[in-house]
mmCIF file of N, CA, C and O in Angstrom:
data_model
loop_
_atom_site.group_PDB
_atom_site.id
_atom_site.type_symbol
_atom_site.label_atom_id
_atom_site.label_comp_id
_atom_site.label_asym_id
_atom_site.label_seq_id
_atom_site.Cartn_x
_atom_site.Cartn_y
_atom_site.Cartn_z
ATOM 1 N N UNK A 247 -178.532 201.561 1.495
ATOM 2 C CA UNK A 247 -177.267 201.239 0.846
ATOM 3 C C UNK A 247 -176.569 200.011 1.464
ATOM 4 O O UNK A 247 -175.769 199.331 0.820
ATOM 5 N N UNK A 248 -176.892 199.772 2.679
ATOM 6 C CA UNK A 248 -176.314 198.132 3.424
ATOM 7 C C UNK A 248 -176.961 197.182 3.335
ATOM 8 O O UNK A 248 -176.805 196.314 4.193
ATOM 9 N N UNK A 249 -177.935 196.978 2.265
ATOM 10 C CA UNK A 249 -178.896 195.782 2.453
ATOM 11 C C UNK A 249 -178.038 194.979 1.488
ATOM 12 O O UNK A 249 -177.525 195.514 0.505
ATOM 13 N N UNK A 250 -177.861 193.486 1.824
ATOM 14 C CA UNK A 250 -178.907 192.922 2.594
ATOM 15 C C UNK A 250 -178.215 192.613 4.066
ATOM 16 O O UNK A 250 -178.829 191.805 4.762
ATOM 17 N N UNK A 251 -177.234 193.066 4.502
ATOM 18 C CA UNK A 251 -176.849 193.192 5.404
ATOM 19 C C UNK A 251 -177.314 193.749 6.944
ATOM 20 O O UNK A 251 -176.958 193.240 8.007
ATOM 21 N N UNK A 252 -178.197 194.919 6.783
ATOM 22 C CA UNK A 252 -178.824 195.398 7.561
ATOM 23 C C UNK A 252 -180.115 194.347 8.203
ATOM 24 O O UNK A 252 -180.491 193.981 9.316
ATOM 25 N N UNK A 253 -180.523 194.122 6.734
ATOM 26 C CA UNK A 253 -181.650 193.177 7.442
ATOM 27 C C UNK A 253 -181.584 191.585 7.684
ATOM 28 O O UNK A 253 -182.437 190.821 8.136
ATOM 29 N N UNK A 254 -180.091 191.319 7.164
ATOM 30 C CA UNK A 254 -179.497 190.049 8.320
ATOM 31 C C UNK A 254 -179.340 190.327 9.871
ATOM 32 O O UNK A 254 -179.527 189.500 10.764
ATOM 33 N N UNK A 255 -178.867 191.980 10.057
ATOM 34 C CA UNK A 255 -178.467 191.726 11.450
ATOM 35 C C UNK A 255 -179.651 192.319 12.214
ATOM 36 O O UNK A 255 -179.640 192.383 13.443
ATOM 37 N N UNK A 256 -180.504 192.682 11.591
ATOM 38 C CA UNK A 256 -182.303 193.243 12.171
ATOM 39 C C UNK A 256 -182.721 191.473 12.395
ATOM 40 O O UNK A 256 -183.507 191.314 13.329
ATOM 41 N N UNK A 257 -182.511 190.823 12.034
ATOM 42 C CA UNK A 257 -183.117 189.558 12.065
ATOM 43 C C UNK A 257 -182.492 188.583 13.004
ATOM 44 O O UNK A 257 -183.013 187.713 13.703
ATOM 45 N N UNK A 258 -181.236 188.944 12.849
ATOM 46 C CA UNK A 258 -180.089 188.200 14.177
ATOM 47 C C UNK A 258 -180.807 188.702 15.630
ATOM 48 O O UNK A 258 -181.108 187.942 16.551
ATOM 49 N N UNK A 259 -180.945 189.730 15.613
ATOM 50 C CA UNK A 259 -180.903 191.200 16.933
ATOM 51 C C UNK A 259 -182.278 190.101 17.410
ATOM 52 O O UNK A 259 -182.320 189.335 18.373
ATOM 53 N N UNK A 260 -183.050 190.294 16.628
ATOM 54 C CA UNK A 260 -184.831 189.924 16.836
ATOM 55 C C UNK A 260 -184.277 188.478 17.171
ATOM 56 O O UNK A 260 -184.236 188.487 18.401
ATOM 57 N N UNK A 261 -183.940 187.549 16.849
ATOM 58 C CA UNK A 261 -183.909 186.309 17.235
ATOM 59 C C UNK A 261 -183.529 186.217 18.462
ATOM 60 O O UNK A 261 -184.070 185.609 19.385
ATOM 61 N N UNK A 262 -182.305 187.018 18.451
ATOM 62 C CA UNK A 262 -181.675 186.870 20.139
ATOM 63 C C UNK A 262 -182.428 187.355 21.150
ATOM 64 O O UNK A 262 -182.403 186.734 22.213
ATOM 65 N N UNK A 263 -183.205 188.493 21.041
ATOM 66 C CA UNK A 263 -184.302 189.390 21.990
ATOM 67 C C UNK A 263 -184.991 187.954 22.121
ATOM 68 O O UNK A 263 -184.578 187.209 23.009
ATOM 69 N N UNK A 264 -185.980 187.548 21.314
ATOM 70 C CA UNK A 264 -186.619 186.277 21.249
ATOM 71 C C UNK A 264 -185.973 185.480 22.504
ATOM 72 O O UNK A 264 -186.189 185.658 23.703
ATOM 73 N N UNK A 265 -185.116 184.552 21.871
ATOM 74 C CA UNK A 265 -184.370 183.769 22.717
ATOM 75 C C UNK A 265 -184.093 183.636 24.011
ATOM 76 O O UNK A 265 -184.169 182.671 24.771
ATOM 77 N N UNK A 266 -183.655 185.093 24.200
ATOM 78 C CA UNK A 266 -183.304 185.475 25.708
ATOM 79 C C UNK A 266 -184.368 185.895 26.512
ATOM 80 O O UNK A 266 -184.240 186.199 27.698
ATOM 81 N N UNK A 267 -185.613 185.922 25.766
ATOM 82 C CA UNK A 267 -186.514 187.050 26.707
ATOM 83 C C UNK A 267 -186.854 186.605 28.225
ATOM 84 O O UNK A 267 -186.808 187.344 29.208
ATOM 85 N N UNK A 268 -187.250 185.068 28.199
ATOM 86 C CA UNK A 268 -187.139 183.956 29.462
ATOM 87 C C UNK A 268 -185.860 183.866 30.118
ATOM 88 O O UNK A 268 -185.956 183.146 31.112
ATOM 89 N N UNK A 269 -184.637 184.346 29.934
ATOM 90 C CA UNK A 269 -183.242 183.584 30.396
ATOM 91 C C UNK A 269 -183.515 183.547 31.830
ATOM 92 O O UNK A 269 -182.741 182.908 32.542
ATOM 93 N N UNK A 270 -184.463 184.118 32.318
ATOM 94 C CA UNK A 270 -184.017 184.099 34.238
ATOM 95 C C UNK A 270 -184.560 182.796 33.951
ATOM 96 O O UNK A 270 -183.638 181.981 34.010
ATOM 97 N N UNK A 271 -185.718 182.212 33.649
ATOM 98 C CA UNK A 271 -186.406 180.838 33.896
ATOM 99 C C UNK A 271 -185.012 179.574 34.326
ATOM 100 O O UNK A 271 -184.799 178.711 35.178
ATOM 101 N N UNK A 272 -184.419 180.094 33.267
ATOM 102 C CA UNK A 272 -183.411 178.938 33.394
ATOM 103 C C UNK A 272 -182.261 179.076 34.520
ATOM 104 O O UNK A 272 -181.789 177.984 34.833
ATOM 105 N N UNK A 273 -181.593 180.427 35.340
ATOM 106 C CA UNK A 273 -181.079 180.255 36.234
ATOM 107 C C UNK A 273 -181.488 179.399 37.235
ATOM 108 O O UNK A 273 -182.593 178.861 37.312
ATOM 109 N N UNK A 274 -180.339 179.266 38.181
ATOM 110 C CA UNK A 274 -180.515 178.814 39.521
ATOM 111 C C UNK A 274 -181.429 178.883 40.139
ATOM 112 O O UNK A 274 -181.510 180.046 40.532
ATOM 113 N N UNK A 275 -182.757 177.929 40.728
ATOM 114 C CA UNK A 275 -183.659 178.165 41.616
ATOM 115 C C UNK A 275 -184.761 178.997 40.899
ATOM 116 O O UNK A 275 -185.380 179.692 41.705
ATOM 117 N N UNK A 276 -185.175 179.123 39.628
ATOM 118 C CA UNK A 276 -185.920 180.340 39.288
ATOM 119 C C UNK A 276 -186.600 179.069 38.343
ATOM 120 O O UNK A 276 -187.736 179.465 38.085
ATOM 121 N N UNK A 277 -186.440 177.979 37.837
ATOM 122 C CA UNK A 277 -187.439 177.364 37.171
ATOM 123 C C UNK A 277 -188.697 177.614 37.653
ATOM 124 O O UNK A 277 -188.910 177.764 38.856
ATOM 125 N N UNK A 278 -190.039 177.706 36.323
ATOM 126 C CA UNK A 278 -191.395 177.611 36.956
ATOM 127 C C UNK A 278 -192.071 177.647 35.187
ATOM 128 O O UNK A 278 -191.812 178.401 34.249
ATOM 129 N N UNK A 279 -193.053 176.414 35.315
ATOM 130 C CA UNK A 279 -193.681 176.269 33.787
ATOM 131 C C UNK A 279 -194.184 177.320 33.649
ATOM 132 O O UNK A 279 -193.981 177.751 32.514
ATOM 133 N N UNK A 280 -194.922 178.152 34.435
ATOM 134 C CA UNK A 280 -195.750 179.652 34.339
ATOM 135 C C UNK A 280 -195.349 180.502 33.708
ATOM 136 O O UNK A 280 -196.078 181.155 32.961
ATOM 137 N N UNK A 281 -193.727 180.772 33.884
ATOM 138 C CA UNK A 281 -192.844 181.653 33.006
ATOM 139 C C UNK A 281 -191.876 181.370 32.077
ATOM 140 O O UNK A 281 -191.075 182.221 31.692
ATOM 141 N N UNK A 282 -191.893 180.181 31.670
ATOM 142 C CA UNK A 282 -191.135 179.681 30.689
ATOM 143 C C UNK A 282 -192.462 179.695 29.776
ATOM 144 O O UNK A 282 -192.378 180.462 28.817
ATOM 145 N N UNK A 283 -193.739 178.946 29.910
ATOM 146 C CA UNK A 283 -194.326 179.445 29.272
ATOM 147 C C UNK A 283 -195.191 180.904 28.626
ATOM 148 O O UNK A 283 -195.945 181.122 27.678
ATOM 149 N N UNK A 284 -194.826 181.388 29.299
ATOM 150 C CA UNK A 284 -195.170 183.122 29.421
ATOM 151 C C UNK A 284 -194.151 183.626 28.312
ATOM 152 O O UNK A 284 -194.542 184.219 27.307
ATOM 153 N N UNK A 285 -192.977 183.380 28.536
ATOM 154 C CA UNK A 285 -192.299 184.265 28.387
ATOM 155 C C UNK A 285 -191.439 182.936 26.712
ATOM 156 O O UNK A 285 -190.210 182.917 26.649
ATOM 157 N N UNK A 286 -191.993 182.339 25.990
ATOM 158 C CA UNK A 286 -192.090 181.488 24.723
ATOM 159 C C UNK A 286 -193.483 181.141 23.919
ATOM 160 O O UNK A 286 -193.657 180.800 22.748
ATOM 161 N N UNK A 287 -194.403 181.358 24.995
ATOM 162 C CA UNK A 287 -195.784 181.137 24.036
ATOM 163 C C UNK A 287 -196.124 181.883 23.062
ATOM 164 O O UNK A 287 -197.115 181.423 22.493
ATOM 165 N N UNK A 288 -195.696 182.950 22.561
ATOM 166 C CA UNK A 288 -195.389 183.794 21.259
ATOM 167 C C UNK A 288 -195.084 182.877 19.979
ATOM 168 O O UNK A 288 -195.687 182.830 18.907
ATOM 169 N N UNK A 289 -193.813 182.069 20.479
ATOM 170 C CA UNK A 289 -193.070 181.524 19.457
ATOM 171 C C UNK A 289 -193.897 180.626 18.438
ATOM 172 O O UNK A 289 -193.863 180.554 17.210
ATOM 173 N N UNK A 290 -194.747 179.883 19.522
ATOM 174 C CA UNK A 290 -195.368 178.488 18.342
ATOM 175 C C UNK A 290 -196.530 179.514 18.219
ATOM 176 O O UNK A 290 -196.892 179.221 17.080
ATOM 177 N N UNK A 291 -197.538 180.724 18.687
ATOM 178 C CA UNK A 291 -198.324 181.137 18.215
ATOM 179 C C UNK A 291 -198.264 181.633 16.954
ATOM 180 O O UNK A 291 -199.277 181.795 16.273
ATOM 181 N N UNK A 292 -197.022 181.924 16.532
ATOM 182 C CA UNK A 292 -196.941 183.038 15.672
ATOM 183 C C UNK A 292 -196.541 181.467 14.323
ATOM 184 O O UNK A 292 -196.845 181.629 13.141
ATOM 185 N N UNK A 293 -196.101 180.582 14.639
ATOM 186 C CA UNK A 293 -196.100 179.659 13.495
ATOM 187 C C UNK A 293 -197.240 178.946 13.319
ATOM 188 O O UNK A 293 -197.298 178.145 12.386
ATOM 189 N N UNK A 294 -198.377 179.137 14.233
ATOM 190 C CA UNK A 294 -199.864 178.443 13.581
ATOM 191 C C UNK A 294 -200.082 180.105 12.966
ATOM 192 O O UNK A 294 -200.317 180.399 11.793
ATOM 193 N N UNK A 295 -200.001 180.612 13.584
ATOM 194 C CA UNK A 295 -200.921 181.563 12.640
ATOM 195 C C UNK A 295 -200.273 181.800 10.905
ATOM 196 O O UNK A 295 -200.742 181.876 9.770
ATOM 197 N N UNK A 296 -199.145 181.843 11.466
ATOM 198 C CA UNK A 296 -198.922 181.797 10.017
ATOM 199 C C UNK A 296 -199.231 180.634 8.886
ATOM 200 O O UNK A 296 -199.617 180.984 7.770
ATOM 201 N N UNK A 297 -199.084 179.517 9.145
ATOM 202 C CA UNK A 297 -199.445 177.954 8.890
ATOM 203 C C UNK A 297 -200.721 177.817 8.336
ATOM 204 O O UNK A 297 -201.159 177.301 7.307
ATOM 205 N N UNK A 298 -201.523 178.807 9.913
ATOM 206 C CA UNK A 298 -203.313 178.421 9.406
ATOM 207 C C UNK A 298 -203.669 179.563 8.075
ATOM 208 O O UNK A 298 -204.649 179.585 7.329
ATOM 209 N N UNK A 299 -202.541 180.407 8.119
ATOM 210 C CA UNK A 299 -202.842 181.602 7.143
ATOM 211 C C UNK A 299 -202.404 180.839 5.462
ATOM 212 O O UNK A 299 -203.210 180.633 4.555
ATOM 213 N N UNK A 300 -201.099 180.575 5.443
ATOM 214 C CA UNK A 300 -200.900 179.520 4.217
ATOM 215 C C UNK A 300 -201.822 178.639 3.879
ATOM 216 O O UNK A 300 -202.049 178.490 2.679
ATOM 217 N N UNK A 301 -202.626 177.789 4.948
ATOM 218 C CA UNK A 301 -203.298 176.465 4.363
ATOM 219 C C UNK A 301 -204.554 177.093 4.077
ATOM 220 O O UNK A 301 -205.257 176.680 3.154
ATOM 221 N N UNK A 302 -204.952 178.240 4.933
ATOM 222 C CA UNK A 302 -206.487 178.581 4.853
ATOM 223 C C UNK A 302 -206.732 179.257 3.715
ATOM 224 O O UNK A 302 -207.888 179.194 3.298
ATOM 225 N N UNK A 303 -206.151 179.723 3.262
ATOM 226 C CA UNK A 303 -205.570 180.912 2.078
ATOM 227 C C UNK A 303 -205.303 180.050 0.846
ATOM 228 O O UNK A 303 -205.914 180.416 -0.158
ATOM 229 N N UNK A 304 -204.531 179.002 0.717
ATOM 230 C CA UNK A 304 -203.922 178.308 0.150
ATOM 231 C C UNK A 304 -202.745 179.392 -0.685
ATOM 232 O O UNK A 304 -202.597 179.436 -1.906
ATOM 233 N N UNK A 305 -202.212 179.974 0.032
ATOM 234 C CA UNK A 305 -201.342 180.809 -1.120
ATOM 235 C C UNK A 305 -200.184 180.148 -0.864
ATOM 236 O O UNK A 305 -199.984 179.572 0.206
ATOM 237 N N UNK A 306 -199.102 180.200 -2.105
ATOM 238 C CA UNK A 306 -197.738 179.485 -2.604
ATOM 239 C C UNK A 306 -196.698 180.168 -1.806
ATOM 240 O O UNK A 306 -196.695 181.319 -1.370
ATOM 241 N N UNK A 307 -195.716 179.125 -1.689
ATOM 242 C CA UNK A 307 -194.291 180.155 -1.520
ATOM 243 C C UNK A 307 -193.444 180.366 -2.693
ATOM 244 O O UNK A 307 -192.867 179.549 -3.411
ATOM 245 N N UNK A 308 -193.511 182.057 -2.740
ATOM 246 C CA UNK A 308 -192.999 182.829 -3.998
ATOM 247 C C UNK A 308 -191.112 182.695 -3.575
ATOM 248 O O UNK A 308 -190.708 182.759 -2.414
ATOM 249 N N UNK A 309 -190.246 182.518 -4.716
ATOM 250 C CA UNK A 309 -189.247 182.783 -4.485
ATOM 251 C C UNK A 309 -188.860 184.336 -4.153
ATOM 252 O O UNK A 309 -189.750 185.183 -4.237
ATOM 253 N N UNK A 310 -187.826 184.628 -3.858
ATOM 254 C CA UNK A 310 -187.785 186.648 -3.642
ATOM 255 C C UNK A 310 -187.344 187.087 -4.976
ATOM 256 O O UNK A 310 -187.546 188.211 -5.435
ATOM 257 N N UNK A 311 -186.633 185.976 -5.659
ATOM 258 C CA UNK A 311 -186.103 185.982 -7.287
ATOM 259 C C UNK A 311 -187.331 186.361 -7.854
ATOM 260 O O UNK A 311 -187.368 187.335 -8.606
ATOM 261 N N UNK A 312 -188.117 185.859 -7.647
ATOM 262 C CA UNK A 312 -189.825 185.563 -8.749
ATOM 263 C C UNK A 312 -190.786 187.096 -8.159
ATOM 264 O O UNK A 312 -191.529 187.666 -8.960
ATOM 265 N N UNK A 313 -190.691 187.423 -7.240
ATOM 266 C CA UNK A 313 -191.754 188.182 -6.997
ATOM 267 C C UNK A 313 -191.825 189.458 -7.689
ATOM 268 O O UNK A 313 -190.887 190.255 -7.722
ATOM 269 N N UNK A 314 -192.896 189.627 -8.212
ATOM 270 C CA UNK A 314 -193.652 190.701 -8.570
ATOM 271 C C UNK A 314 -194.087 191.880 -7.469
ATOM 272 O O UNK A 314 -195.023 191.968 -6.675
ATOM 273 N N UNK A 315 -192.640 192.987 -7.898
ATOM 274 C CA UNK A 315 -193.105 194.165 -6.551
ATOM 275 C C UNK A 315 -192.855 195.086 -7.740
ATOM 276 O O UNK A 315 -191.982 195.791 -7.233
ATOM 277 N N UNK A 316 -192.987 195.473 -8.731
ATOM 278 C CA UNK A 316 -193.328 196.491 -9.459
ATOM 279 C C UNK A 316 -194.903 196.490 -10.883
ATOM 280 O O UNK A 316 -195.328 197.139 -11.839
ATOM 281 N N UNK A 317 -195.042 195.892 -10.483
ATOM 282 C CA UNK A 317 -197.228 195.843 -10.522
ATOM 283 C C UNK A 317 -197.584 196.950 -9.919
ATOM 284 O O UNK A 317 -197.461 197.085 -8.702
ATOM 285 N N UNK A 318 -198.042 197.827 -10.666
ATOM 286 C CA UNK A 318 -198.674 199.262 -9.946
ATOM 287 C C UNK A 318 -197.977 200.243 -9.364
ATOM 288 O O UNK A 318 -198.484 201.287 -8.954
ATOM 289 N N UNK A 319 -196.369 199.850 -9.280
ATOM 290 C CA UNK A 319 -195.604 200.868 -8.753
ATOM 291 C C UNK A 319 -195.782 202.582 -9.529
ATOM 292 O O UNK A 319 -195.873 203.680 -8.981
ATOM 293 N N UNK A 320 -195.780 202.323 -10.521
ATOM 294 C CA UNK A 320 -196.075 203.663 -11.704
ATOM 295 C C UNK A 320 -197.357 204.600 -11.208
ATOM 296 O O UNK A 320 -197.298 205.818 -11.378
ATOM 297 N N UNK A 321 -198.351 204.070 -10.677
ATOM 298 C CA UNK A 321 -199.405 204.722 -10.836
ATOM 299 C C UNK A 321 -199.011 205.115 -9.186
ATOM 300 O O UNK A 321 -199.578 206.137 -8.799
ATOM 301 N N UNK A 322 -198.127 204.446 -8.182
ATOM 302 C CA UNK A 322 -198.074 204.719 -6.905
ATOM 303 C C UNK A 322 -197.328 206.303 -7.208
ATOM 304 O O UNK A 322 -197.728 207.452 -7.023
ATOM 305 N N UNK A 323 -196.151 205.766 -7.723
ATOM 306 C CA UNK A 323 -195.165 206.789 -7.898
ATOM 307 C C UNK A 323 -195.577 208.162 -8.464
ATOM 308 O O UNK A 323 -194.919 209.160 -8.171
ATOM 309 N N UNK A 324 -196.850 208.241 -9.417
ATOM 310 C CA UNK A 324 -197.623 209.205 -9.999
ATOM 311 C C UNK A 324 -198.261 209.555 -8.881
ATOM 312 O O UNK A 324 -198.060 210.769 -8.897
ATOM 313 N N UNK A 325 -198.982 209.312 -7.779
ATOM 314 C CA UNK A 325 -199.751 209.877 -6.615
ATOM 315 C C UNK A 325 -199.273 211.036 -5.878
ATOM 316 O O UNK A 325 -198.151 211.394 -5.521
ATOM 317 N N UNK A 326 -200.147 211.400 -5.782
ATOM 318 C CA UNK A 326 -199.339 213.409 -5.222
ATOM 319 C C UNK A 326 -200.784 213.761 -3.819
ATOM 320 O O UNK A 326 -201.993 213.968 -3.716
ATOM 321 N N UNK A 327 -199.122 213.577 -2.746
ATOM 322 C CA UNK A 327 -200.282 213.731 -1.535
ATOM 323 C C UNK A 327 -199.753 215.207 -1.265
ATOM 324 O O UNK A 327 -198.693 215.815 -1.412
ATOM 325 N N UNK A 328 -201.186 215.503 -0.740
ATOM 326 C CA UNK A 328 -201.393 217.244 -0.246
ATOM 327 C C UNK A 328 -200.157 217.342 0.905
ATOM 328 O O UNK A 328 -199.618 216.374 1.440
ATOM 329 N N UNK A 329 -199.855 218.758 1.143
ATOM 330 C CA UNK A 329 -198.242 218.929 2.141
ATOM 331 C C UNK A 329 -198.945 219.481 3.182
ATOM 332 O O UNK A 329 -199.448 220.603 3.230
ATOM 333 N N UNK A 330 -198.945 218.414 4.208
ATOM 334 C CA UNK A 330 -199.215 218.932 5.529
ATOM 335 C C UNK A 330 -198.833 220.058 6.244
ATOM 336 O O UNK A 330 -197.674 220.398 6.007
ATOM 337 N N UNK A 331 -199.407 220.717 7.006
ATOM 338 C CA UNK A 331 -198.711 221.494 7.798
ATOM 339 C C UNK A 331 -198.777 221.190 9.162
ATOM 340 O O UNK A 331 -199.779 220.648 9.631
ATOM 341 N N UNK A 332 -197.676 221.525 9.935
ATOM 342 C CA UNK A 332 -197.906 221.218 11.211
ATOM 343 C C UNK A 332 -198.394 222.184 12.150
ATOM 344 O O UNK A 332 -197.926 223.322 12.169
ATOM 345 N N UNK A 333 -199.618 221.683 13.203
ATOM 346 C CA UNK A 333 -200.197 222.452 13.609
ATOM 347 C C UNK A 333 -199.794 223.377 14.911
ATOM 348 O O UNK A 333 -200.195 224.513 15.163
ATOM 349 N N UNK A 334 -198.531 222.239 15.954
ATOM 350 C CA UNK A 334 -197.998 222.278 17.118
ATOM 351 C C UNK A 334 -196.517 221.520 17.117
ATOM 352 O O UNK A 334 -196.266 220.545 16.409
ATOM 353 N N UNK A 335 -195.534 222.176 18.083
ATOM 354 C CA UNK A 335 -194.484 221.771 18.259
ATOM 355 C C UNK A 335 -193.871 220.182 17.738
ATOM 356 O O UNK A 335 -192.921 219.861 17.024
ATOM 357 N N UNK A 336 -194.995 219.343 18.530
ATOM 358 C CA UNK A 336 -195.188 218.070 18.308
ATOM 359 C C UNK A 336 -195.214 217.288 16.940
ATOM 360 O O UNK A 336 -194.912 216.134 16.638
ATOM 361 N N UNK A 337 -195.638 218.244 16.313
ATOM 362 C CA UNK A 337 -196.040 217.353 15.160
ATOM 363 C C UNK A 337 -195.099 217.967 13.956
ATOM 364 O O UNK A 337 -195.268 217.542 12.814
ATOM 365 N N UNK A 338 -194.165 218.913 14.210
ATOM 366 C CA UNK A 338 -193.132 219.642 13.821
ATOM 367 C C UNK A 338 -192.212 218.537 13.511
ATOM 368 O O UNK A 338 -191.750 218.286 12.398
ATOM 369 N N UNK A 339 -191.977 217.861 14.678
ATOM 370 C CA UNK A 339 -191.346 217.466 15.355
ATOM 371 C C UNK A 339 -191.416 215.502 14.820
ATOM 372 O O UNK A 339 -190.474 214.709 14.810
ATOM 373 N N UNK A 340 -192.134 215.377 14.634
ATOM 374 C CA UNK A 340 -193.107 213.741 14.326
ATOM 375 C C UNK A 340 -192.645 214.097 12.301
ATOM 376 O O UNK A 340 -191.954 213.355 11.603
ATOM 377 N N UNK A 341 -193.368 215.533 11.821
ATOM 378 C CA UNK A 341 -192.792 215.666 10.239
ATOM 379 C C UNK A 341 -191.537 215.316 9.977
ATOM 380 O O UNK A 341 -191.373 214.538 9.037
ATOM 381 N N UNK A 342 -190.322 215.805 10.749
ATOM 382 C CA UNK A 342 -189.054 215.657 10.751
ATOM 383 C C UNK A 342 -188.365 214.174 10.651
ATOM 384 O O UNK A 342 -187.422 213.636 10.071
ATOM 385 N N UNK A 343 -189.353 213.861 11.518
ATOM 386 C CA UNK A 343 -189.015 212.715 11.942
ATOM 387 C C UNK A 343 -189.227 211.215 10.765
ATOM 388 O O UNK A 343 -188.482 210.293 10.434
ATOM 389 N N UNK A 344 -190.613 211.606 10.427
ATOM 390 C CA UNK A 344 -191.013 210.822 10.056
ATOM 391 C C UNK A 344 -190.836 211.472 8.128
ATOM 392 O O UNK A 344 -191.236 210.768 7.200
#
């Protein structure tokens, strides 16, 4: 019921975790390339992979206006999964949950 709000501030939260994850690097006396790079080499990995995934793929960027997310929803929504039972405390517990 809070979207798209929720997943502005799921996306804020994640940026800042990001951001900060190195902050000691940058205090006083604590510079060292070892952990600045340690602790950012995520960042540009995760934009080749995605990059090499677009070019290798050649797939488009869909607007969120344009996309097609109800293709097959009907036959999803018709699917009837068997009702688990739980076997131990745990998984009582994991049903609830999950």
């Amino acid at each position: 019921p809070f979207q798209p709000f929720t997943a502005w501030g799921a996306l804020a939260f994640w940026i800042m975790i990001i951001l900060f994850n190195g902050f000691a690097v940058f205090t006083t006396g604590r510079w060292s390339i070892d952990d600045f790079v340690t602790a950012y080499v995520g960042i540009p990995i995760y934009f080749a992979f995605y990059f090499f995934w677009k070019i290798f793929k050649r797939t488009s960027w869909v607007k969120p206006a344009d996309a097609d997310i109800w293709t097959g929803k009907a036959a999803l929504d018709n699917e009837v999964w068997p009702e688990q039972i739980p076997r131990n405390i745990l998984e009582k517990i994991w049903f609830w949950i999950a």
